[in-house]
XYZ file of C-alpha atoms in Angstrom:
394
model
C 0.000 0.000 0.000
C 2.701 2.480 0.977
C 4.420 1.893 -2.365
C 1.187 2.584 -4.254
C 1.212 -0.756 -6.071
C -1.949 -2.161 -7.637
C -2.754 -5.839 -7.179
C -4.989 -5.944 -10.263
C -4.264 -8.256 -13.161
C -5.893 -10.727 -15.551
C -8.221 -13.251 -13.937
C -6.599 -16.680 -13.676
C -9.235 -18.535 -11.640
C -11.448 -19.077 -14.701
C -11.698 -18.096 -18.366
C -13.100 -14.559 -18.216
C -12.647 -13.786 -21.920
C -16.407 -13.619 -22.591
C -17.125 -11.483 -19.534
C -17.243 -7.699 -19.639
C -14.459 -7.583 -17.018
C -11.319 -9.677 -17.514
C -9.346 -8.702 -14.398
C -9.420 -8.725 -10.595
C -7.166 -8.407 -7.559
C -6.509 -12.103 -7.000
C -4.402 -13.514 -4.183
C -1.363 -14.806 -6.024
C 0.602 -17.954 -5.244
C -1.673 -19.087 -2.417
C -1.060 -22.670 -1.281
C -4.021 -24.114 0.687
C -1.727 -26.765 2.150
C 0.197 -24.013 3.892
C -2.951 -23.534 5.967
C -4.334 -27.025 6.590
C -3.564 -30.560 5.490
C -5.026 -32.021 2.308
C -7.898 -33.753 4.098
C -9.017 -30.576 5.856
C -8.547 -28.483 2.723
C -11.272 -30.542 1.022
C -13.701 -29.279 3.665
C -12.893 -25.598 3.152
C -13.931 -23.068 0.551
C -11.174 -20.695 -0.554
C -12.640 -17.906 1.588
C -12.316 -20.055 4.724
C -8.717 -20.922 3.873
C -7.944 -17.217 3.584
C -9.599 -16.616 6.974
C -7.665 -19.401 8.695
C -4.393 -18.182 7.172
C -4.942 -14.582 8.329
C -6.082 -15.713 11.794
C -2.961 -17.853 12.211
C -0.789 -14.845 11.387
C -2.663 -12.570 13.797
C -2.709 -15.051 16.682
C 1.001 -15.771 16.218
C 1.718 -12.019 16.155
C -0.329 -11.552 19.347
C 2.089 -13.978 21.081
C -0.373 -15.573 23.487
C 0.637 -18.379 25.785
C -2.526 -20.301 24.959
C -1.809 -22.861 27.675
C -2.362 -20.098 30.223
C -5.372 -18.452 28.596
C -8.981 -19.175 29.533
C -10.290 -20.290 26.153
C -13.862 -19.868 27.363
C -13.057 -16.132 27.265
C -11.611 -16.034 23.749
C -14.093 -15.622 20.901
C -14.086 -15.439 17.114
C -16.319 -13.024 15.193
C -15.424 -13.263 11.521
C -17.231 -11.742 8.571
C -18.004 -12.669 4.993
C -20.243 -10.744 2.645
C -20.950 -13.751 0.444
C -19.064 -16.768 1.795
C -18.450 -19.872 -0.260
C -19.791 -18.732 -3.612
C -17.354 -20.878 -5.608
C -18.391 -23.979 -3.661
C -22.031 -23.168 -4.396
C -21.230 -22.697 -8.085
C -19.286 -25.934 -8.388
C -21.897 -28.054 -6.660
C -24.899 -26.679 -8.535
C -23.139 -26.842 -11.907
C -22.026 -30.379 -11.129
C -25.625 -31.332 -10.364
C -26.839 -29.752 -13.593
C -24.289 -31.732 -15.615
C -25.130 -35.107 -14.053
C -28.760 -34.890 -12.937
C -30.076 -36.834 -15.937
C -27.491 -39.621 -15.678
C -26.750 -40.256 -12.032
C -29.411 -38.107 -10.387
C -28.776 -35.610 -7.588
C -25.219 -35.917 -6.294
C -23.763 -33.381 -3.877
C -20.715 -33.389 -1.673
C -21.404 -33.946 2.028
C -19.206 -30.865 2.554
C -21.334 -28.675 0.246
C -23.336 -26.866 2.920
C -20.624 -26.525 5.598
C -18.124 -25.286 2.983
C -20.540 -22.708 1.585
C -22.097 -21.025 4.603
C -20.793 -17.616 5.605
C -20.318 -18.449 9.280
C -18.018 -21.418 8.806
C -14.725 -19.507 8.773
C -15.380 -18.415 12.355
C -16.135 -22.023 13.196
C -12.899 -23.285 11.634
C -10.786 -20.776 13.568
C -12.439 -21.607 16.880
C -12.012 -25.345 16.330
C -8.389 -24.962 15.331
C -7.509 -23.251 18.617
C -10.258 -24.442 20.941
C -11.653 -20.938 21.447
C -15.056 -21.331 23.132
C -16.104 -17.701 23.566
C -18.632 -15.842 21.387
C -18.489 -17.297 17.898
C -20.420 -16.128 14.854
C -20.280 -14.300 11.530
C -21.538 -10.885 10.540
C -23.030 -10.408 7.085
C -23.788 -6.871 5.924
C -22.373 -6.860 2.393
C -19.329 -4.612 2.122
C -19.746 -3.387 5.711
C -19.488 -6.943 7.071
C -16.039 -6.975 8.613
C -16.352 -3.515 10.152
C -19.531 -4.847 11.740
C -17.487 -7.806 12.984
C -14.959 -5.424 14.545
C -17.800 -3.418 16.126
C -19.365 -6.553 17.584
C -16.016 -7.785 18.897
C -15.370 -4.378 20.471
C -18.769 -4.321 22.139
C -18.655 -7.915 23.404
C -15.362 -7.138 25.118
C -16.767 -3.893 26.557
C -19.749 -5.834 27.882
C -17.411 -8.222 29.678
C -18.392 -11.226 27.558
C -14.809 -12.013 26.494
C -11.191 -11.067 27.158
C -10.070 -11.551 23.562
C -11.855 -11.764 20.235
C -10.239 -12.740 16.952
C -12.036 -10.716 14.302
C -11.871 -9.718 10.658
C -13.257 -10.861 7.343
C -12.583 -13.046 4.334
C -13.915 -13.200 0.793
C -13.202 -15.218 -2.352
C -15.743 -14.152 -4.954
C -13.510 -13.954 -8.024
C -15.623 -16.587 -9.748
C -17.924 -16.701 -12.782
C -21.032 -15.879 -10.781
C -19.281 -13.244 -8.681
C -17.822 -11.394 -11.641
C -20.835 -12.056 -13.861
C -23.277 -10.893 -11.221
C -21.494 -7.612 -10.611
C -21.003 -7.137 -14.368
C -24.739 -7.451 -14.911
C -25.212 -4.524 -12.510
C -22.541 -2.474 -14.318
C -20.747 -2.268 -10.963
C -17.287 -3.419 -12.111
C -14.716 -1.482 -14.075
C -14.242 -2.738 -17.628
C -10.858 -1.091 -18.177
C -9.486 -4.364 -19.556
C -6.578 -2.733 -21.368
C -5.115 -1.383 -18.117
C -6.228 -3.365 -15.041
C -3.679 -1.783 -12.716
C -5.176 1.680 -13.326
C -8.820 0.576 -13.301
C -9.593 1.421 -9.682
C -9.434 5.197 -9.621
C -11.504 6.591 -6.753
C -12.470 10.271 -6.982
C -11.407 10.567 -10.623
C -13.902 11.647 -13.274
C -13.049 8.657 -15.480
C -13.854 6.048 -12.818
C -16.163 3.363 -14.161
C -16.705 0.923 -11.295
C -14.851 -1.090 -8.701
C -12.258 -3.838 -9.104
C -13.216 -7.025 -7.316
C -10.614 -8.403 -4.930
C -10.195 -11.399 -2.646
C -8.372 -12.190 0.556
C -8.615 -11.842 4.309
C -7.444 -9.677 7.176
C -7.579 -10.394 10.889
C -7.173 -8.360 14.063
C -6.883 -9.549 17.653
C -8.966 -7.339 19.949
C -8.112 -7.633 23.624
C -9.431 -6.057 26.794
C -6.858 -3.459 27.820
C -6.047 -4.668 31.334
C -5.764 -8.238 30.068
C -3.372 -7.108 27.341
C -1.236 -5.031 29.708
C -1.057 -7.832 32.278
C 0.532 -10.206 29.779
C 2.779 -7.573 28.199
C 1.029 -7.675 24.839
C 2.347 -5.810 21.812
C -0.295 -3.113 21.353
C -0.559 -1.513 17.919
C -3.498 0.805 18.577
C -6.730 1.145 20.501
C -10.252 0.735 19.162
C -11.925 3.943 20.280
C -15.469 3.634 18.952
C -17.744 2.383 16.216
C -20.813 3.710 14.457
C -23.576 1.968 12.533
C -26.499 3.185 10.450
C -28.749 2.422 7.498
C -29.431 4.510 4.404
C -32.971 3.118 4.177
C -32.872 4.305 0.596
C -31.973 1.870 -2.207
C -31.100 -1.765 -2.840
C -27.574 -1.059 -4.073
C -26.951 2.694 -4.377
C -25.761 4.873 -1.521
C -27.899 7.848 -0.569
C -26.845 10.690 -2.922
C -26.397 13.091 0.011
C -24.662 10.467 2.156
C -27.295 10.554 4.905
C -26.479 7.110 6.312
C -22.733 7.694 5.980
C -23.014 10.936 7.945
C -24.991 9.220 10.697
C -22.521 6.334 10.976
C -19.506 8.675 11.208
C -21.227 10.849 13.807
C -22.202 7.773 15.800
C -18.586 6.567 15.738
C -17.292 9.934 16.964
C -19.908 10.017 19.730
C -19.114 6.447 20.772
C -15.407 7.299 20.945
C -16.035 10.542 22.848
C -14.106 12.356 20.119
C -14.546 15.478 18.028
C -13.947 15.870 14.269
C -10.663 17.680 14.970
C -9.339 14.588 16.795
C -9.245 12.606 13.521
C -6.205 12.878 11.244
C -6.941 10.238 8.600
C -9.990 8.679 6.978
C -9.662 5.437 5.056
C -12.741 5.935 2.927
C -15.070 3.385 1.395
C -14.058 4.947 -1.942
C -14.906 2.129 -4.321
C -14.384 4.062 -7.577
C -18.080 4.133 -8.465
C -19.688 7.267 -9.921
C -22.348 7.808 -7.222
C -20.664 6.348 -4.153
C -17.497 8.430 -4.231
C -19.365 11.739 -4.531
C -21.853 10.970 -1.762
C -19.069 9.932 0.632
C -17.164 13.166 0.015
C -20.320 15.161 0.730
C -20.841 13.238 3.964
C -17.262 13.833 5.119
C -17.505 17.562 4.409
C -20.725 17.879 6.363
C -19.548 15.855 9.378
C -16.035 17.300 9.584
C -16.575 20.859 8.404
C -13.300 22.813 8.295
C -11.448 19.800 9.712
C -12.186 17.970 6.455
C -9.525 20.160 4.783
C -6.921 19.222 7.410
C -7.435 15.464 7.056
C -5.645 12.970 4.927
C -8.176 10.910 2.996
C -7.332 7.828 0.973
C -8.929 4.816 -0.644
C -6.669 1.779 -0.393
C -9.160 -0.039 -2.632
C -7.331 1.674 -5.472
C -4.569 -0.877 -4.779
C -6.231 -3.901 -3.159
C -9.455 -3.838 -5.109
C -12.725 -4.203 -3.246
C -12.656 -7.207 -0.932
C -16.412 -6.998 -0.259
C -16.978 -8.612 3.154
C -13.257 -8.449 3.954
C -12.862 -4.771 3.000
C -13.458 -3.354 6.467
C -10.837 -5.567 8.098
C -8.049 -4.842 5.620
C -8.860 -1.129 5.766
C -8.938 -1.113 9.575
C -5.469 -2.657 9.418
C -4.394 0.123 7.055
C -5.561 2.634 9.682
C -3.712 0.793 12.457
C -0.499 0.728 10.430
C -0.878 4.413 9.513
C -0.932 5.154 13.241
C 1.985 2.840 13.994
C 4.224 3.901 11.099
C 3.192 7.545 10.737
C 2.494 7.228 7.026
C -0.703 7.521 4.981
C -1.138 5.086 2.069
C -2.195 6.817 -1.150
C -5.176 6.826 -3.470
C -3.519 5.807 -6.725
C -4.450 6.303 -10.388
C -5.552 9.935 -10.284
C -4.311 11.780 -13.370
C -3.943 15.509 -13.838
C -7.091 16.965 -15.358
C -9.214 13.928 -14.486
C -11.323 15.919 -12.034
C -14.989 15.340 -11.261
C -16.934 18.615 -10.961
C -18.924 17.056 -8.095
C -15.807 16.601 -5.926
C -13.935 19.271 -3.961
C -10.229 18.765 -4.710
C -9.201 21.140 -1.943
C -9.543 18.015 0.196
C -6.345 15.986 0.553
C -7.067 12.654 -1.133
C -3.396 11.619 -0.768
C -3.248 11.124 -4.517
C -0.619 8.783 -5.972
C 2.051 9.025 -3.268
C 2.108 8.091 0.418
C 2.468 10.996 2.846
C 4.272 11.007 6.175
C 2.169 12.280 9.033
C 1.637 11.652 12.700
C -1.771 9.983 12.993
C -3.399 10.313 16.387
C -6.638 8.696 15.274
C -8.072 7.275 12.074
C -11.583 6.530 10.858
C -12.427 3.605 8.569
C -15.626 3.818 6.493
C -17.416 0.831 4.965
C -20.804 0.927 3.248
C -22.684 -2.029 1.772
C -25.526 -2.989 -0.543
C -28.801 -2.740 1.324
C -27.736 0.588 2.829
C -25.583 -0.893 5.604
C -23.043 1.604 6.966
C -20.348 0.815 9.489
C -17.444 2.923 10.760
C -14.641 2.237 13.221
C -12.212 4.634 14.883
C -8.766 3.505 15.967
C -6.391 5.724 17.913
C -2.843 5.739 19.174
C -2.570 3.785 22.409
C -1.312 5.856 25.326
C -0.925 4.026 28.633
């Protein structure tokens, strides 16, 4: 992200030559057997394998002595916007091919591989975590909702630790075809790496991505008592609904404004306390403009002192995993004192509906002390979810 490198390239998971979009941000070189053994891999959709892989990294980085931890007090809340769509595809297409010869034939793993909650189940079983365990599903807001739920369960005293995040693996014929039919995806097939261009006039849709990100949330006293490595503090979260349209955001950003204000109120913070916003910024014509309007109304003059960036310009849109990877971008911005850019904006490619006096951190990372950062995620159905992370001061 800091280097401003796009992960977009030609789709390799299937032949996309007859689709309107031929590219995506695929996870490259992923070996399922680096996650689980061959027998277990057969029981997991790609999205679950991503989730397990990210959770292993996060739990290892958290450096728990799991022999000393009360596993009844460690939970897993993990999101997916869609879940095992490729498993669903494969099984239904397999049935269609064979129904007239051998009749209905489905894998016994079909349902447990497909369902959106199963990644959370896999992680809990792998480590024996018996605390709160479920999935959140709110389209592209899913993993920010997971973070919000994890945060609140810990605040309520229901757990000491919650492993949270999101995973998605929807670079498949039905995933790409479905979004193509809505004209939601960029079709810049001649230049995939420049296709995601949030806040530019020439933007023509988002770039679908896949992957997973995971955070370990821990009650502060519990973390301090064991000498945990603390990257940042979750300060507050905010949720809302647009109550407006099946897929489009409210043109004036009403739900986005409410979610951001709710997050600030929950954190006990003011607009001037925020230094960076990792925006939803999907590179869609309506969504980008409405989010900018919402930020200007909520933050007022502070909006012009913020750094704003859309890391989707590099990662693509990870749907149900977007909130987790973007929350991590906020955490690392705080830790490293550097704002990742919004890439692919070209001189003269300005949208008259966007105020370019705002600092969109175009094309190059910027060094800055970040006291607190806000992550915005908005999903189909009008779901809005925001999380604020801040520098931890003991």
